Structures are given as structure tokens and as C-alpha cells.
């Protein structure tokens, strides 16, 4: 049952990805842009232009380009079917390899921030729901208003100013490690894991130290909506008939609180999924502030350079990750709430 | 006399509103003796449920208990510390509430929940709790408790969920059970089964019951004593027979007026020469099921004849197809097959445009008065809408007509400029009826119009409908599961089961001597408000077993065979036909053959 459901969802996901690939393929080509002259310059000769165009494959009919991209003509160049996202027009290296080096930075940052935000938001949201209008509740209201009303990069700059410049407890916002440190050999791309795998605990702590501020920054911004949502769901659960009934048959406080929390968590999962998918590319501003070369920065660079294969690769990968995250959260939701049927 | 187990004095509950503290319970005092069954009646909003919860020291947020005392075992429950009162709740005083499915935790298996309730008061291991849960489920009459213990609330039917709740409430054998409208939303057959079961269980465990209800039938059949709650105060406290024979408070008299005035009379039949107004023949409606070639057989070959000025009742359990028949007659649903003759025209064949001309002559009133009106419109706008569509009158004339129909349903003209917000269910249902009347229809379908009304509003609505029928000569199809209402209002009645009419005849014929086994079961399960023939004093045998089969895979022979005590092999294999006999019809070959 479960396996069948997962397989069905994955196959639907594949169809969605294919549809997305094709539509993005055409949408990019609708841009009033000329990637060839962008590469060769406005003053290039006709021959140079034609040569560059042929090199990029843009001289072929659009449908042929699509079929090459999808991988139906491996003799010309490998495509999706062969597991290749093509070659970046700007750097000339494989898009897959580039994404593999940029994506883990973002995943590490966003996942850690979500874990922390969740760990903070659930107890705070519960506390504020237990006494609506109480001191904790008012504090939460102020905080969500405050944290949510300022752009995240502004908070980032502020944090850098306070923690690095004034207090000096954070390192300079210059990347994942200090510029003087040699990074560990990339194995997973996640620096916290790579340093451990390389057996360099010192570098692990250095990386964690560097991650501290960006994670704090994102956690600070993300906690607002999550607290609000947990509070809302918890309030609804506490006022529900079954919690009232649980009280009226004399269940101990602890058991009643467990009933309510479980009911509040299930609907919260959905929002977390949406936020996560959004943050994969939405963390770009924070990444920029802390000079972390994440997928968001890669995406921006590709768009500015009209690097079609790179743009497509980024869209495809982020969508695929979002689909997997949604699936996982749906499974968690179903595990919490038996009313969800596969 | 022994000391009462529960002594309530001046109990008051308040809710903060922007305009200050609202007090739905203003100072309630009463006693309950051991092993006594006490009924608590009152209108919607009279504070019954609030009182029931307050007995346990609870109030629905943001309400607060304002004062008074609830003495149980000599201890005032309202001043006990949280831990002590939690120990008493569920252990000494159990409670079951309306809407059991919402009261059960949707995410935990019912067995776990019953086990949790048991363990909270008796300790013991998880396996003890589980064993106790199975034992309790068996005691409240659930078949196959070993399997049911592992189901979730949403997998249970309403009746089953209510039993699971009572299993939880009684798991610690409390000395007092508070039952707050335990049967609202249940079908009559299930209601009777459930109340019987509750009554027997409580007799076994030796508990007292406080039975909160709006149904006089429930009071008459199960209670020893009646408390009447009106505007937050107990206005009458009397033994049940005395209450029905000689109610003292004006509110109680009002509630009982209908039964006392009409007594055992049935409504007079219309003249035999009265013209036939509405006639359905072979009416059939199937609903397709998505991703399946099967269909839901909602209505199957229904024939109905309604004369001018006649009220025909359509009764049966939920899911029997009553509502679909009503909607087909006014073409809110297009029938799959059959004819609907209205004054000689076949409505079922009319195009939507041609049907529009008939819309003003056939009207429908729905079950939920709150959902049937646009809450943002004034009453004048609500009543005006049909006139704007169907008449050529100017605004002043239309407003005059709106005031006229309001007067017709006994509502003041001043309501015209108000919005539905703040009106009670009774008043709103009158507005729905006024809206249906405004175009002077010949025929009205009333789909359970009284089911959400409190007893007094229900009585008034029945009186109103009887008057409209007599004065205006309107014909009604009255769909209801409340047999008492049908008995006081209708001339003829049709009993539906699984989309078919199983018995049809005058109300007197069917009510005084039902023939079809299903009608017999339905009538015997119905709780008439008559304390001299209490159900608990002579147990009935005509009960049906099991639950209504699925309307998707219908049985081959008689649809009732699987639940009927009279069924034989022929019943199970031959489909039954509706047979006419002495002005009545019955769908049972054994009745026609005179065997039962």
C-alpha cells in the first residue's frame, strides 16, 4: 500500500518534471534575449556570430534542440536520458557538476535553519497558544511582526554588524571557511560532513562557526511564520471538541496536551513543505550577504548570462527536491493523522 | 430518604462578550438521587449543554463558571484543585456529548482512547487497558469488539461512535452519567437501540443518569423525573408522569400543548374527489460513482400521488432516498427515469427554460435554516429575490407582498430590515417558508424542516404548516424522520427503505397498524411522548438487526431480508413488488399472503 503510493507519487512527479522541462525549455526561448551576442559581444563579425551559434547548437531547429536536450540524440551530445543537464555556456563545464558544488551549500543552510526554526517554534507556539493574550503570546506577536516585516538581508547585515563588527564573536562573512583555510576534499559537498569525513574536526568547528550567523539569520526569519502557524493550529486543537472531552473524562494534563499537540502538528507539515521549497531559491539574499555560493546565486548568475542549460538545470533540480520534500511531508502527515488515506 | 448523590446550587456560567458578561446559566439548582434517571429539557440556547459541562467544573472557552456549588459526595467540585477534580471526572462522573465523532480523538484508535480513560483512573498496564476497552465495547453492544478496538473514529458510524463514547464514559463505572443529547443525529432505529443499551448498562452498573435532550419522546420513555431549563434557570422539577399530565410552568405547557390538544386524533383526510396535483410514476435516480461503472441506487421506481391540499409524509432512515425524491419532484435533481406529472405536465421532460415557468408553483424548504439564507442580505432582500425573478411588480408592491407573507408565518414586519444574524432557527425556518410562499405556490417540498428546531419552535412550525395547508390549500411533501411530526401534520405517509417505498397508506392506517416489517420496526423504535407506555417498561421485539446495506450493491431479493426477523428463503431470492390493498400499499409478499 505504502510502496504503491510512493511509486505512484514518484511516477506522477516524473511526468510533472517532464512537463516542466518542456515548458521551461520554450519559455526561456521566448525571452527577448540573444545569448549568442551576449557571448561574442555586440561588435562580433557575422562569421564569429554564426560560429558561436553553431557551437551552442542554436542554429538547429527548436524541436531538434529539445530532443537533444531530452537525450534522444546521444550521438550529438548527451541529454537528460543520459543523466546530463548539458554544458554551461559560460563556464563550459557540466551543469550537473556545477549544481553538485553549489546545491549542498544551500541545502545545508536551509535544512539546518529549518531544524532550528522548528525546534524553537513548536514550544514557543504551544506556549503562546496555552495562554492566548498572555505575556508569551504578546511577545510572540511582537516578534512575528518585527521579524517578518524586515527583509532577511537587512537582518543579515544587522547581525554581521552586531556579532562580527561590534561583538566579534562571529567570523567575517566571507564564505564557508576562512579564506586562509584549505577546504576539505569535496565528497558530499556538505562542508560539515566533508570535514568530518576527512577527519579534520578543527575545520568542522570552523565551518560550524561560519555557518552560525547565516543559520541564525534564516532561523530568525523563518521562525515567525512557523510559530504563528503552530500557535494557530494549537489554539484550534485546544478548542476542539475532543480536547474538551478528554478533559471532561479526567485525562491527566500531560495526556491532553499530547492529544492537542499531535492534532496541531499534522496541518503544520504542509506549510513547512511549501516554505522549504520556497527557501531553496529564496535564500539567495542571505547567501549573498554571507558570501556563500549557493544554488540561488548560481541561478541568478545563469539568468543574467542567459545560460540556458544552467537555468534549466537549476529549475529542474529545485523542482525535483521540492517534489521529494512534499512527498516526505505527506508521508509524515499520514503517519500522524490516520484519516489521510493513500 | 438517602442523601442525593449530586446537589447543585445556584450554578452560574458566563461568557465574556464585547457588551459585557453574558450568562447562559443564571443560577441552576437541583438534586439527583442514586440510580435515578433525570431528564433535562429546554430550548436551544437555554443553557443545557453549558450546565452539563459546568457540573464537571468545565466551560467551553472562553466561558467561565461564575458561581454556585456542585456537591458530589459532600465535596464542592467547583473549588477542588485541578488534580482532584480530574480524578473525579470520568471516575465518579462520566459524560457523553453530542456529536461523538468530534469528541473522539481522530488520531488515536478508539481502543487506545478508552484504555487511556480507564488507565487514568485505575492505573494498570497497557494490556489491562486494552482488555478493559474490549470488555467495555462488548458491554455497550458493539459486535466484534476485538476488531473495533483498533479502528479510528472516522471509520465508525455515528451510532457506533456514540457507543464508543459511552464505553469510555462508563469504563470506570461512574456513579453518575451525564448524557448530553446522546442521540442527536442518529436514526430512530439506532436511537432506540442506543438508549435501550445505555439504560440497561446503567442499570447494571448502578449509575444515575442526567439525560439532556430536546426530545420529549426520550424524556417520556426513559426518565423518572424531568427538569425544565428555561432562560438559564430550572423552571420546573416534576416526576415524568406528572410533567406530561399537568405541566405547571407556561414554558412547559407551551412545549406540551401540541400533544395535549391533538391527543390521539389524526389529521382529517382531504375530500376523496380532490384533484390530483402531483403524481410521480416510476421515479428513479442513480448517481454515478467516479472511477467505477457502478451506480448508487438512490431512488428506485418510486410512485407518489399528492392531491390538492394534502400533506404526504415521506419517512425512513437516513440514506433511504427521501431527500432525493423531494429534489427530483422540484427538478433540483434530474431523475434518471420516470415521470413527474404536475397538473398534467410532465416536469421530468421539461427543458430548463420551460421548467422556469413552473419554478414559482413548486417550492422547496431545506433542512438547515441557517444555510438556506444569505447571511449578508436583509430579510427583505431574501424574500424579494423570487419576486424579482418571477413577477413584474414594482419595488413597493414587492415589499408589501414580503410584509404579507411575513404576517402569514406570524413574524413581525419589523424583521424586514434585519439580517438573519441573531435570529433563532425557528424564526429563520419561518422566513424560509415565507420565501417559498411568496410566489403563491401550489406545492411545497419540506425537507426535514423541523429537525434542527427546539421542541417549542417545532410545535409552532407544525401548527403553522397545518394552518397554511387549511387556509391556502397548498399541498406538501413532508420529508422527515420525526414520526411524531408526521403523525400530527400529514394525511398520508410513505415509508422508504433503500430507495424504495415499502409501505404507503393513510397516516392512521400506517401508524396504528403498520404492516411491512420495516414500518413495524420504525414505529416501534419511535419514541412517542407518552409516559404511560414507556419503552423501558415493556421491551420491544420488532427491532431490526444490523445496519442499512449499501445502495451500491443491492441485495437480490427483498432489500430488508438481511435485517428482517420474518425473512425466509423466498424473501432472499425474489424481488418484492408494491401491492395495493384496501387503499394502502405494502412491499412484502408475506404480508400480502397474510402470513405475518
Tab-separated table of N, CA and C in Angstrom, chain A residues 1 29 40 53 58 63 83 92 105 115 132 148 177 211 217 227 244 248 305 315:
chain	number	residue	atom	x	y	z
A	1	UNK	N	0.840	-1.201	0.000
A	1	UNK	CA	0.000	0.000	0.000
A	1	UNK	C	0.875	1.251	0.000
A	29	UNK	N	13.209	30.404	-24.304
A	29	UNK	CA	13.449	30.848	-25.682
A	29	UNK	C	12.507	31.961	-26.098
A	40	UNK	N	29.476	36.587	-27.663
A	40	UNK	CA	30.530	37.051	-28.570
A	40	UNK	C	30.672	38.571	-28.574
A	53	UNK	N	27.004	30.525	-32.598
A	53	UNK	CA	25.646	29.992	-32.613
A	53	UNK	C	25.685	28.480	-32.864
A	58	UNK	N	22.400	26.487	-31.299
A	58	UNK	CA	21.208	27.301	-31.504
A	58	UNK	C	20.860	27.458	-32.978
A	63	UNK	N	12.831	22.214	-32.186
A	63	UNK	CA	12.426	20.873	-31.761
A	63	UNK	C	13.620	19.932	-31.710
A	83	UNK	N	21.422	11.345	-18.265
A	83	UNK	CA	21.780	11.888	-16.951
A	83	UNK	C	22.605	13.150	-17.040
A	92	UNK	N	31.583	26.415	-19.551
A	92	UNK	CA	31.979	25.273	-20.349
A	92	UNK	C	32.041	23.975	-19.575
A	105	UNK	N	25.567	23.648	-0.512
A	105	UNK	CA	25.711	24.833	0.342
A	105	UNK	C	24.331	25.301	0.807
A	115	UNK	N	15.568	23.074	10.851
A	115	UNK	CA	15.593	22.261	12.070
A	115	UNK	C	15.552	23.170	13.303
A	132	UNK	N	-3.660	32.381	25.429
A	132	UNK	CA	-3.825	33.430	24.412
A	132	UNK	C	-3.976	34.788	25.099
A	148	UNK	N	9.123	39.510	10.630
A	148	UNK	CA	8.550	39.319	9.306
A	148	UNK	C	8.482	40.600	8.493
A	177	UNK	N	34.417	28.849	4.991
A	177	UNK	CA	35.611	28.698	5.828
A	177	UNK	C	36.391	29.997	5.702
A	211	UNK	N	28.932	28.947	9.714
A	211	UNK	CA	27.512	28.749	9.403
A	211	UNK	C	26.607	29.416	10.431
A	217	UNK	N	20.391	33.820	11.072
A	217	UNK	CA	19.649	34.770	10.258
A	217	UNK	C	18.374	34.144	9.672
A	227	UNK	N	5.989	29.795	14.015
A	227	UNK	CA	5.383	29.978	15.340
A	227	UNK	C	3.916	30.327	15.195
A	244	UNK	N	-11.784	19.042	24.709
A	244	UNK	CA	-12.737	19.317	25.794
A	244	UNK	C	-13.220	18.009	26.399
A	248	UNK	N	-13.005	16.346	30.045
A	248	UNK	CA	-14.211	16.051	30.819
A	248	UNK	C	-14.237	14.613	31.313
A	305	UNK	N	23.355	35.744	-17.396
A	305	UNK	CA	24.225	35.431	-18.522
A	305	UNK	C	23.475	34.714	-19.637
A	315	UNK	N	16.191	24.899	-12.412
A	315	UNK	CA	14.739	24.751	-12.245
A	315	UNK	C	14.386	23.291	-12.007
